[in-house]
Short mmCIF file of C-alpha atoms in Angstrom, two decimals:
data_model
loop_
_atom_site.label_atom_id
_atom_site.label_comp_id
_atom_site.label_asym_id
_atom_site.label_seq_id
_atom_site.Cartn_x
_atom_site.Cartn_y
_atom_site.Cartn_z
CA MET K 111 -17.02 -0.85 61.41
CA PRO K 112 -14.79 -2.83 58.99
CA ILE K 113 -11.30 -3.66 60.14
CA HIS K 114 -8.58 -3.13 57.51
CA HIS K 115 -5.35 -5.09 57.60
CA ILE K 116 -2.25 -3.74 55.88
CA ASN K 117 0.77 -5.86 54.96
CA LEU K 118 3.58 -3.57 55.98
CA ASN K 119 6.13 -5.80 54.24
CA ASP K 120 4.52 -5.43 50.78
CA LYS K 121 6.24 -2.51 49.09
CA SER K 122 5.80 -3.71 45.50
CA SER K 123 3.41 -0.93 44.53
CA MET K 124 5.88 1.65 45.80
CA ARG K 125 8.88 0.42 43.85
CA ASP K 126 10.09 2.46 40.93
CA ILE K 127 9.81 0.57 37.62
CA TYR K 128 13.53 0.96 36.98
CA ALA K 129 14.36 -0.40 40.42
CA THR K 130 12.49 -3.67 39.88
CA ASP K 131 14.27 -6.96 39.28
CA ALA K 132 12.89 -7.13 35.73
CA SER K 133 14.53 -3.85 34.75
CA GLN K 134 17.94 -5.00 35.93
CA LYS K 135 18.46 -7.59 33.21
CA SER K 136 17.98 -7.95 29.48
CA LEU K 137 14.53 -8.93 28.32
CA PRO K 138 14.14 -12.56 27.20
CA LYS K 139 14.64 -13.14 23.48
CA TYR K 140 14.46 -16.89 22.97
CA GLN K 141 12.54 -18.40 25.89
CA LEU K 142 9.37 -17.60 27.78
CA PRO K 143 10.28 -16.12 31.18
CA GLU K 144 9.66 -18.29 34.23
CA GLY K 145 7.91 -15.70 36.34
CA ARG K 146 5.57 -12.75 36.05
CA MET K 147 5.92 -8.99 36.31
CA LYS K 148 3.51 -6.17 36.91
CA SER K 149 1.63 -4.89 33.90
CA ARG K 150 3.00 -1.36 34.23
CA THR K 151 6.54 -2.72 34.33
CA ALA K 152 6.04 -4.91 31.26
CA TYR K 153 4.46 -1.99 29.42
CA ALA K 154 7.30 0.37 30.26
CA LEU K 155 10.02 -2.08 29.23
CA VAL K 156 8.38 -2.93 25.91
CA ARG K 157 7.65 0.74 25.20
CA ASP K 158 11.29 1.59 25.88
CA GLU K 159 12.39 -0.84 23.18
CA LEU K 160 10.00 0.81 20.73
CA LEU K 161 11.87 4.09 21.22
CA LEU K 162 14.52 2.64 18.93
CA ASP K 163 12.09 2.55 16.00
CA GLY K 164 12.09 5.45 13.58
CA ASN K 165 9.56 8.26 13.90
CA ALA K 166 6.73 7.14 11.58
CA ARG K 167 5.72 10.73 10.78
CA GLN K 168 9.19 11.36 9.34
CA ASN K 169 9.08 8.18 7.24
CA LEU K 170 8.53 9.60 3.78
CA ALA K 171 9.46 6.29 2.16
CA THR K 172 6.20 4.61 3.16
CA PHE K 173 2.82 4.89 1.48
CA CYS K 174 1.08 3.85 4.69
CA THR K 175 -1.01 5.95 7.05
CA THR K 176 1.02 7.44 9.88
CA TRP K 177 -1.50 9.98 11.22
CA VAL K 178 -5.05 9.32 12.37
CA GLU K 179 -7.58 11.23 14.41
CA ASP K 180 -8.23 10.39 18.06
CA GLU K 181 -11.70 9.13 17.15
CA VAL K 182 -10.10 6.51 14.88
CA LYS K 183 -7.90 5.34 17.73
CA GLN K 184 -10.96 5.06 19.95
CA LEU K 185 -12.90 3.06 17.34
CA MET K 186 -9.92 0.73 16.99
CA THR K 187 -9.97 0.22 20.75
CA ASP K 188 -13.73 -0.32 20.74
CA ALA K 189 -13.36 -2.99 18.06
CA VAL K 190 -10.34 -4.80 19.48
CA ASP K 191 -12.44 -7.93 20.20
CA LYS K 192 -14.36 -8.00 16.89
CA ASN K 193 -13.43 -10.82 14.50
CA MET K 194 -14.61 -9.53 11.14
CA ILE K 195 -14.82 -13.03 9.63
CA ASP K 196 -17.59 -14.00 12.06
CA LYS K 197 -20.42 -12.25 10.31
CA ASP K 198 -23.03 -14.07 12.39
CA GLU K 199 -21.63 -12.80 15.67
CA TYR K 200 -20.77 -9.32 14.38
CA PRO K 201 -23.44 -8.60 11.76
CA GLN K 202 -23.09 -4.83 11.91
CA THR K 203 -19.36 -5.00 11.25
CA ALA K 204 -20.23 -7.18 8.24
CA GLU K 205 -22.78 -4.60 7.14
CA ILE K 206 -20.17 -1.85 7.44
CA GLU K 207 -17.76 -3.89 5.31
CA SER K 208 -20.49 -4.31 2.68
CA ARG K 209 -21.19 -0.58 2.67
CA CYS K 210 -17.51 0.16 2.06
CA VAL K 211 -17.44 -2.28 -0.88
CA HIS K 212 -20.41 -0.62 -2.57
CA ILE K 213 -19.16 2.89 -1.83
CA LEU K 214 -15.89 2.04 -3.57
CA ALA K 215 -17.70 0.35 -6.45
CA ASP K 216 -19.72 3.53 -6.96
CA LEU K 217 -16.62 5.73 -6.64
CA TRP K 218 -14.97 3.65 -9.38
CA HIS K 219 -18.03 3.81 -11.68
CA ALA K 220 -19.19 0.19 -11.50
CA GLU K 221 -22.30 -0.02 -13.67
CA ARG K 222 -24.29 -1.83 -10.97
CA SER K 223 -22.41 -0.73 -7.88
CA ARG K 224 -25.14 -1.94 -5.52
CA GLN K 225 -25.06 -5.46 -6.93
CA THR K 226 -21.36 -5.99 -7.63
CA VAL K 227 -19.02 -7.99 -5.39
CA GLY K 228 -15.89 -7.23 -3.44
CA CYS K 229 -14.30 -7.73 -0.05
CA SER K 230 -11.91 -6.32 2.46
CA THR K 231 -8.43 -7.79 2.85
CA THR K 232 -5.40 -7.32 5.08
CA GLY K 233 -3.98 -4.90 2.51
CA SER K 234 -3.61 -4.24 -1.19
CA SER K 235 -1.17 -7.15 -1.63
CA GLU K 236 -3.76 -9.73 -0.63
CA ALA K 237 -6.35 -7.85 -2.67
CA ALA K 238 -4.10 -7.96 -5.74
CA MET K 239 -3.59 -11.70 -5.34
CA LEU K 240 -7.35 -12.27 -5.17
CA GLY K 241 -7.73 -10.31 -8.39
CA GLY K 242 -5.03 -12.44 -9.99
CA LEU K 243 -6.66 -15.66 -8.80
CA ALA K 244 -9.99 -14.63 -10.30
CA PHE K 245 -8.22 -14.04 -13.63
CA LYS K 246 -6.51 -17.44 -13.50
CA TRP K 247 -9.72 -19.32 -12.75
CA ALA K 248 -11.72 -17.49 -15.41
CA TRP K 249 -8.99 -18.08 -18.01
CA ARG K 250 -8.76 -21.76 -17.12
CA LYS K 251 -12.53 -22.22 -17.44
CA ARG K 252 -12.50 -20.64 -20.89
CA ARG K 253 -9.58 -22.80 -22.01
CA GLU K 254 -11.10 -25.99 -20.66
CA ALA K 255 -14.43 -25.24 -22.37
CA ALA K 256 -12.53 -24.85 -25.64
CA GLY K 257 -10.54 -28.05 -25.05
CA LYS K 258 -7.22 -26.16 -24.88
CA ASP K 259 -4.13 -26.55 -22.71
CA THR K 260 -4.22 -24.81 -19.30
CA SER K 261 -0.71 -25.55 -18.07
CA LYS K 262 1.08 -22.30 -18.97
CA PRO K 263 -0.79 -19.24 -17.68
CA ASN K 264 1.04 -15.91 -17.73
CA ILE K 265 0.29 -12.40 -16.54
CA VAL K 266 1.70 -9.25 -18.16
CA THR K 267 2.78 -6.28 -16.06
CA GLY K 268 4.93 -3.20 -16.05
CA PRO K 269 7.13 -2.39 -13.02
CA VAL K 270 4.98 -3.80 -10.21
CA GLN K 271 5.11 -4.10 -6.46
CA ILE K 272 6.57 -7.39 -5.28
CA CYS K 273 3.15 -8.80 -4.35
CA TRP K 274 2.61 -9.63 -8.03
CA LYS K 275 5.84 -11.62 -8.15
CA LYS K 276 4.69 -13.46 -5.05
CA PHE K 277 1.34 -14.14 -6.70
CA ALA K 278 3.08 -15.56 -9.76
CA ARG K 279 5.33 -17.84 -7.73
CA TYR K 280 2.77 -18.99 -5.19
CA PHE K 281 0.04 -19.69 -7.76
CA ASP K 282 2.18 -21.03 -10.60
CA VAL K 283 1.73 -18.23 -13.10
CA GLU K 284 4.51 -16.91 -15.34
CA ILE K 285 4.99 -13.19 -14.78
CA ARG K 286 6.00 -11.21 -17.84
CA GLU K 287 7.29 -7.95 -16.40
CA VAL K 288 7.93 -5.70 -19.37
CA PRO K 289 11.41 -4.12 -19.16
CA LEU K 290 11.69 -0.33 -19.19
CA GLU K 291 13.10 0.83 -22.51
CA GLY K 292 14.52 4.29 -23.14
CA ASP K 293 13.02 6.79 -20.73
CA ALA K 294 9.92 4.68 -19.99
CA LEU K 295 8.69 4.52 -16.38
CA GLY K 296 5.79 2.11 -16.85
CA LEU K 297 3.87 -0.23 -19.13
CA LYS K 298 3.06 1.21 -22.57
CA PRO K 299 0.38 0.16 -25.08
CA GLU K 300 3.00 -0.71 -27.70
CA ASP K 301 4.47 -3.33 -25.32
CA LEU K 302 1.37 -5.49 -25.24
CA ARG K 303 1.50 -7.33 -28.55
CA GLN K 304 5.01 -8.55 -27.87
CA TYR K 305 4.24 -9.96 -24.42
CA CYS K 306 0.59 -11.10 -24.57
CA ASP K 307 -0.63 -14.36 -26.10
CA GLU K 308 -3.45 -16.89 -25.71
CA ASN K 309 -2.09 -17.94 -22.31
CA THR K 310 -2.23 -14.43 -20.86
CA ILE K 311 -4.75 -14.45 -18.01
CA GLY K 312 -4.72 -10.68 -17.72
CA VAL K 313 -2.77 -7.43 -17.83
CA VAL K 314 -1.96 -5.57 -14.62
CA ALA K 315 -2.06 -1.80 -15.06
CA THR K 316 -0.81 0.30 -12.16
CA LEU K 317 -2.39 3.54 -10.99
CA GLY K 318 0.58 4.83 -9.03
CA VAL K 319 3.80 2.96 -9.87
CA THR K 320 5.65 2.14 -6.66
CA PHE K 321 9.03 3.26 -7.97
CA THR K 322 8.10 6.74 -9.19
CA GLY K 323 4.45 7.60 -8.42
CA ILE K 324 3.36 7.90 -12.06
CA TYR K 325 0.14 6.46 -13.48
CA GLU K 326 0.31 3.97 -16.32
CA PRO K 327 -1.96 4.96 -19.27
CA ILE K 328 -4.82 2.60 -18.47
CA GLU K 329 -7.28 3.91 -21.05
CA ALA K 330 -4.66 3.60 -23.80
CA LEU K 331 -3.77 0.09 -22.62
CA ALA K 332 -7.45 -0.86 -22.79
CA ASP K 333 -7.73 0.59 -26.31
CA GLU K 334 -4.77 -1.48 -27.45
CA LEU K 335 -6.23 -4.66 -25.94
CA ASP K 336 -9.49 -3.88 -27.76
CA ALA K 337 -7.51 -3.62 -30.99
CA MET K 338 -5.72 -6.88 -30.25
CA GLN K 339 -9.04 -8.62 -29.77
CA ARG K 340 -10.20 -7.35 -33.15
CA ASP K 341 -6.92 -8.25 -34.88
CA LEU K 342 -5.85 -11.41 -33.07
CA GLY K 343 -8.93 -12.71 -31.29
CA LEU K 344 -7.27 -12.36 -27.85
CA ASP K 345 -9.75 -11.26 -25.17
CA ILE K 346 -7.48 -10.20 -22.31
CA PRO K 347 -8.90 -8.39 -19.24
CA ILE K 348 -7.24 -5.67 -17.16
CA HIS K 349 -6.79 -5.66 -13.40
CA VAL K 350 -5.96 -2.21 -12.07
CA ASP K 351 -3.54 -2.15 -9.16
CA ALA K 352 -4.75 1.10 -7.62
CA ALA K 353 -3.11 0.47 -4.24
CA SER K 354 -2.54 4.20 -3.88
CA GLY K 355 -4.13 5.89 -6.89
CA GLY K 356 -7.55 4.40 -6.21
CA PHE K 357 -8.03 6.97 -3.45
CA ILE K 358 -6.36 9.82 -5.36
CA ALA K 359 -7.65 9.90 -8.94
CA PRO K 360 -11.41 9.92 -8.12
CA PHE K 361 -10.96 13.09 -6.09
CA ILE K 362 -8.32 15.26 -7.77
CA GLN K 363 -7.96 13.76 -11.28
CA ARG K 364 -11.64 13.36 -12.07
CA ASP K 365 -11.27 13.54 -15.86
CA LEU K 366 -8.89 10.57 -15.93
CA VAL K 367 -10.54 7.43 -17.32
CA TRP K 368 -9.01 4.40 -15.62
CA ASP K 369 -11.68 2.41 -13.75
CA PHE K 370 -14.87 0.45 -14.49
CA GLN K 371 -15.80 3.05 -17.09
CA LEU K 372 -13.55 0.88 -19.25
CA GLU K 373 -15.24 -2.41 -20.11
CA ARG K 374 -11.81 -4.04 -20.30
CA VAL K 375 -11.24 -3.39 -16.56
CA LYS K 376 -12.67 -6.32 -14.60
CA SER K 377 -11.23 -5.79 -11.12
CA ILE K 378 -9.50 -3.13 -9.03
CA ASN K 379 -7.58 -3.35 -5.78
CA THR K 380 -6.67 -0.57 -3.42
CA SER K 381 -5.16 -0.08 0.00
CA GLY K 382 -7.35 1.44 2.66
CA HIS K 383 -4.30 2.04 4.83
CA LYS K 384 -2.47 4.14 2.24
CA TYR K 385 -4.26 7.09 0.70
CA GLY K 386 -7.56 5.64 1.96
CA LEU K 387 -6.40 7.13 5.31
CA ALA K 388 -7.38 4.07 7.41
CA PRO K 389 -5.02 2.54 9.99
CA LEU K 390 -2.67 -0.26 8.95
CA GLY K 391 -4.31 -3.53 8.03
CA VAL K 392 -7.05 -3.05 5.43
CA GLY K 393 -7.24 -3.34 1.65
CA TRP K 394 -10.09 -3.72 -0.84
CA VAL K 395 -10.74 -5.57 -4.07
CA ILE K 396 -13.82 -4.90 -6.21
CA TRP K 397 -15.04 -6.68 -9.34
CA ALA K 398 -16.93 -4.93 -12.12
CA SER K 399 -19.78 -7.43 -11.83
CA GLN K 400 -20.65 -10.66 -10.05
CA GLU K 401 -19.85 -12.58 -13.24
CA ASP K 402 -16.20 -11.47 -13.06
CA LEU K 403 -15.56 -13.41 -9.83
CA PRO K 404 -15.68 -17.18 -10.52
CA GLU K 405 -18.08 -18.95 -8.17
CA GLU K 406 -15.53 -21.72 -7.62
CA LEU K 407 -13.32 -19.35 -5.65
CA ILE K 408 -15.99 -18.59 -3.05
CA PHE K 409 -16.13 -20.79 0.04
CA TYR K 410 -19.25 -21.16 2.11
CA VAL K 411 -17.99 -21.86 5.59
CA ASP K 412 -19.95 -23.13 8.59
CA TYR K 413 -17.94 -21.43 11.27
CA LEU K 414 -18.44 -19.55 14.52
CA GLY K 415 -22.19 -19.74 14.50
CA GLY K 416 -23.22 -19.31 10.88
CA ASN K 417 -22.74 -20.14 7.21
CA MET K 418 -20.96 -17.42 5.28
CA PRO K 419 -19.41 -16.87 1.85
CA THR K 420 -15.73 -15.96 1.98
CA PHE K 421 -13.00 -15.25 -0.54
CA ALA K 422 -9.72 -14.45 1.14
CA LEU K 423 -6.23 -15.75 1.80
CA ASN K 424 -6.68 -14.92 5.49
CA PHE K 425 -9.47 -15.82 7.87
CA SER K 426 -9.76 -14.42 11.40
CA ARG K 427 -8.68 -10.79 11.59
CA PRO K 428 -9.72 -7.63 13.42
CA GLY K 429 -12.65 -5.51 12.29
CA GLY K 430 -11.31 -2.21 13.57
CA GLU K 431 -9.59 -1.16 10.34
CA ILE K 432 -12.80 -1.74 8.35
CA ILE K 433 -14.78 0.28 10.86
CA ALA K 434 -12.17 3.05 10.71
CA GLN K 435 -12.39 3.06 6.91
CA TYR K 436 -16.14 3.61 7.12
CA TYR K 437 -15.58 6.33 9.73
CA ASN K 438 -13.36 8.15 7.23
CA PHE K 439 -16.03 7.86 4.54
CA LEU K 440 -18.56 9.43 6.93
CA ARG K 441 -16.16 11.94 8.44
CA LEU K 442 -14.67 13.26 5.18
CA GLY K 443 -17.10 12.48 2.40
CA TYR K 444 -16.25 13.41 -1.17
CA GLU K 445 -15.46 16.99 -0.21
CA GLY K 446 -13.14 16.04 2.63
CA TYR K 447 -11.19 13.43 0.67
CA THR K 448 -10.79 15.93 -2.15
CA ALA K 449 -9.41 18.56 0.23
CA VAL K 450 -6.96 16.14 1.87
CA GLN K 451 -5.64 14.67 -1.37
CA GLN K 452 -5.39 18.07 -3.05
CA ALA K 453 -3.38 19.41 -0.11
CA CYS K 454 -1.01 16.45 -0.37
CA SER K 455 -0.67 16.93 -4.12
CA ASP K 456 -0.05 20.67 -3.78
CA THR K 457 2.70 20.05 -1.23
CA ALA K 458 4.35 17.40 -3.43
CA GLN K 459 4.33 19.76 -6.43
CA TRP K 460 5.76 22.58 -4.31
CA LEU K 461 8.51 20.28 -3.03
CA GLY K 462 9.28 19.15 -6.57
CA LYS K 463 9.84 22.73 -7.68
CA GLN K 464 12.08 23.44 -4.68
CA LEU K 465 14.20 20.35 -5.30
CA ALA K 466 14.56 21.16 -9.00
CA GLU K 467 15.94 24.59 -8.09
CA LEU K 468 18.75 23.06 -6.04
CA GLY K 469 20.59 22.26 -9.27
CA CYS K 470 21.89 18.82 -8.33
CA PHE K 471 18.70 16.89 -9.17
CA GLU K 472 16.96 15.96 -12.39
CA MET K 473 13.27 15.39 -11.75
CA VAL K 474 11.95 12.00 -12.84
CA TYR K 475 8.43 12.75 -11.57
CA ASP K 476 7.49 16.24 -10.36
CA GLY K 477 4.22 15.48 -8.59
CA TYR K 478 1.92 16.38 -11.49
CA GLY K 479 -0.58 13.89 -12.91
CA GLY K 480 0.03 10.99 -10.53
CA LEU K 481 0.43 10.37 -6.81
CA PRO K 482 1.34 13.09 -4.30
CA ALA K 483 5.03 12.27 -4.55
CA VAL K 484 8.26 13.30 -6.23
CA ALA K 485 11.09 11.23 -7.67
CA TYR K 486 14.43 12.47 -8.92
CA LYS K 487 17.98 11.44 -9.76
CA LEU K 488 21.33 13.17 -9.52
CA THR K 489 22.44 15.10 -12.58
CA ASP K 490 25.28 13.62 -14.60
CA LYS K 491 27.87 15.79 -12.86
CA ASN K 492 30.14 14.06 -10.34
CA HIS K 493 28.77 15.36 -7.06
CA GLY K 494 31.09 13.40 -4.78
CA PHE K 495 28.21 11.52 -3.20
CA THR K 496 25.35 9.23 -4.13
CA LEU K 497 21.66 9.35 -3.36
CA TYR K 498 22.29 6.50 -0.92
CA ASP K 499 24.72 8.79 0.93
CA LEU K 500 22.08 11.50 1.00
CA SER K 501 19.50 9.09 2.42
CA GLU K 502 21.92 8.10 5.16
CA ARG K 503 22.77 11.70 5.97
CA VAL K 504 19.17 12.92 6.36
CA ARG K 505 18.45 9.79 8.42
CA MET K 506 20.56 11.41 11.13
CA GLY K 507 17.75 13.95 11.49
CA GLY K 508 15.13 11.20 11.64
CA TRP K 509 13.99 11.40 8.00
CA GLN K 510 13.54 8.22 6.01
CA ILE K 511 13.70 8.69 2.24
CA ALA K 512 13.78 5.81 -0.22
CA SER K 513 16.66 5.50 -2.71
CA TYR K 514 16.88 2.58 -5.13
CA PRO K 515 17.53 1.58 -8.75
CA LEU K 516 14.71 1.52 -11.29
CA PRO K 517 13.53 -1.92 -12.51
CA MET K 518 14.70 -4.05 -15.44
CA ASN K 519 16.78 -2.39 -18.15
CA ARG K 520 17.05 0.82 -16.16
CA GLN K 521 18.88 -0.52 -13.10
CA GLY K 522 21.65 1.98 -13.74
CA THR K 523 19.30 4.84 -12.90
CA ILE K 524 19.20 5.46 -9.16
CA VAL K 525 16.26 7.50 -7.96
CA GLN K 526 15.11 8.95 -4.68
CA ARG K 527 11.41 9.17 -3.90
CA ILE K 528 9.52 11.25 -1.36
CA LEU K 529 5.85 10.53 -0.58
CA ILE K 530 3.53 13.21 0.75
CA ARG K 531 0.75 11.70 2.86
CA HIS K 532 -2.03 12.99 5.07
CA GLY K 533 -0.29 14.63 8.02
CA VAL K 534 2.73 15.85 6.03
CA SER K 535 2.15 19.59 6.17
CA ARG K 536 3.89 22.24 4.07
CA ASP K 537 5.83 23.21 7.19
CA LEU K 538 7.04 19.64 7.69
CA ALA K 539 8.05 19.49 4.03
CA GLN K 540 9.98 22.74 4.49
CA LEU K 541 11.82 21.28 7.48
CA LEU K 542 12.75 18.25 5.37
CA LEU K 543 13.96 20.50 2.55
CA ASP K 544 16.10 22.50 4.99
CA ASP K 545 17.70 19.30 6.30
CA MET K 546 18.31 18.08 2.74
CA LYS K 547 20.07 21.35 1.86
CA ARG K 548 22.31 21.02 4.91
CA ALA K 549 23.03 17.38 4.05
CA ILE K 550 23.91 18.26 0.44
CA ASP K 551 26.21 21.08 1.61
CA HIS K 552 27.96 18.69 4.01
CA LEU K 553 28.39 15.95 1.41
CA THR K 554 29.62 18.44 -1.18
CA GLN K 555 32.27 19.73 1.22
CA ASN K 556 33.11 16.21 2.40
CA PRO K 557 32.89 14.01 -0.72
CA ILE K 558 32.77 10.23 -0.41
CA PRO K 559 34.84 8.96 -3.36
CA HIS K 560 34.42 5.28 -2.53
CA SER K 561 30.94 5.26 -1.02
CA THR K 562 29.69 1.93 0.30
CA ALA K 563 26.16 3.17 1.03
CA LYS K 564 23.51 0.83 -0.34
CA PRO K 565 19.73 0.87 -0.73
CA GLY K 566 18.05 0.88 2.64
CA PHE K 567 14.56 0.47 1.23
CA HIS K 568 12.93 -2.52 -0.42
CA HIS K 569 9.62 -2.72 -2.32
CA GLY K 570 8.49 -5.83 -0.47
#
């Protein structure tokens, strides 16, 4: 029979985590620790620090997915070792990425959705930059062929997410962000002639403006650019930044014309990890046709066992988010996505009506016709508090609500925005509303005449 020896002096497995040496001192912040610790101890100490983060489900300032099914979590675990860039080693992950591209191309009415091109990215910001780069290269080729100057490219936008300002700075393009005049909340067709010229590489139209949730009138913008081509000879394409709206409009605003049905629209980006319902870390960019993506931007890389075409600002990255996106396509289908997005929209519209009835808010966007969101400002009356104060007060109950000024020429208008995502039920929205009512009552009874509260949310 085997003889077992026990080390009676080894009591490490019996020690409570919070009685270990590691738990009796602050965790290292600037240097790698000299020694080791047990995995369960390291896990517990790191997890304890994460308790100080906000509750993601109560973060109604973010567009990003904060609820996923258990099967998605399992697929993410299954794919933790898959490097999606290595298409030779992980050919089925590459195939799944390709399927997602063509599914989206079909959803957005690409004429030849099975032949068009697109790719996954780390998010809609990278996807937007790739769309902008394709515009710059195509514009430069046209100018060079005509023997014209290529030193002063510009791109025309309305109020855009900061990724477009990063694109302009990083890739040496002048950004012409049209100021908001009057009660405008986005880019208007009548703005285009003033800001576009022969050096304009493209116009960015936004399906779901970050600041308010509205859709810019993409069909009307395309019509005006058509007229400008007839009148002025300027052939300027549109890139649609559909970071959020790209997964909303096809399902619950089906009559809206905004995508590749418009010949002027050459590329579209979206975020899989926003209303695409995938976990954080995946975006998509699709071109109307192969001709709209300049060949010079594609690299053919001999790497990790094969030769592959790639167009991205990143290289190695996990495949789990792509796989989870495809899971959602299979799991939900057209019917399921429609049900989810309609439920979000219905809750946003309900919340907008409830907030309007409180009397202290003027609705800027009531949840109709755009994203499942609401945006509002305080009425002109002196309420004794600001929206920043209200954000801080409801934060005490765990809620995170974005308050900030509108962009250029409307910086004096402070708005508050609430986003309704998958997982934000009507009951959860009611709980938020109840907390907001209590916060407003408290601030009304305890005014803050010299408030120092500032924006706690940034669009970067």
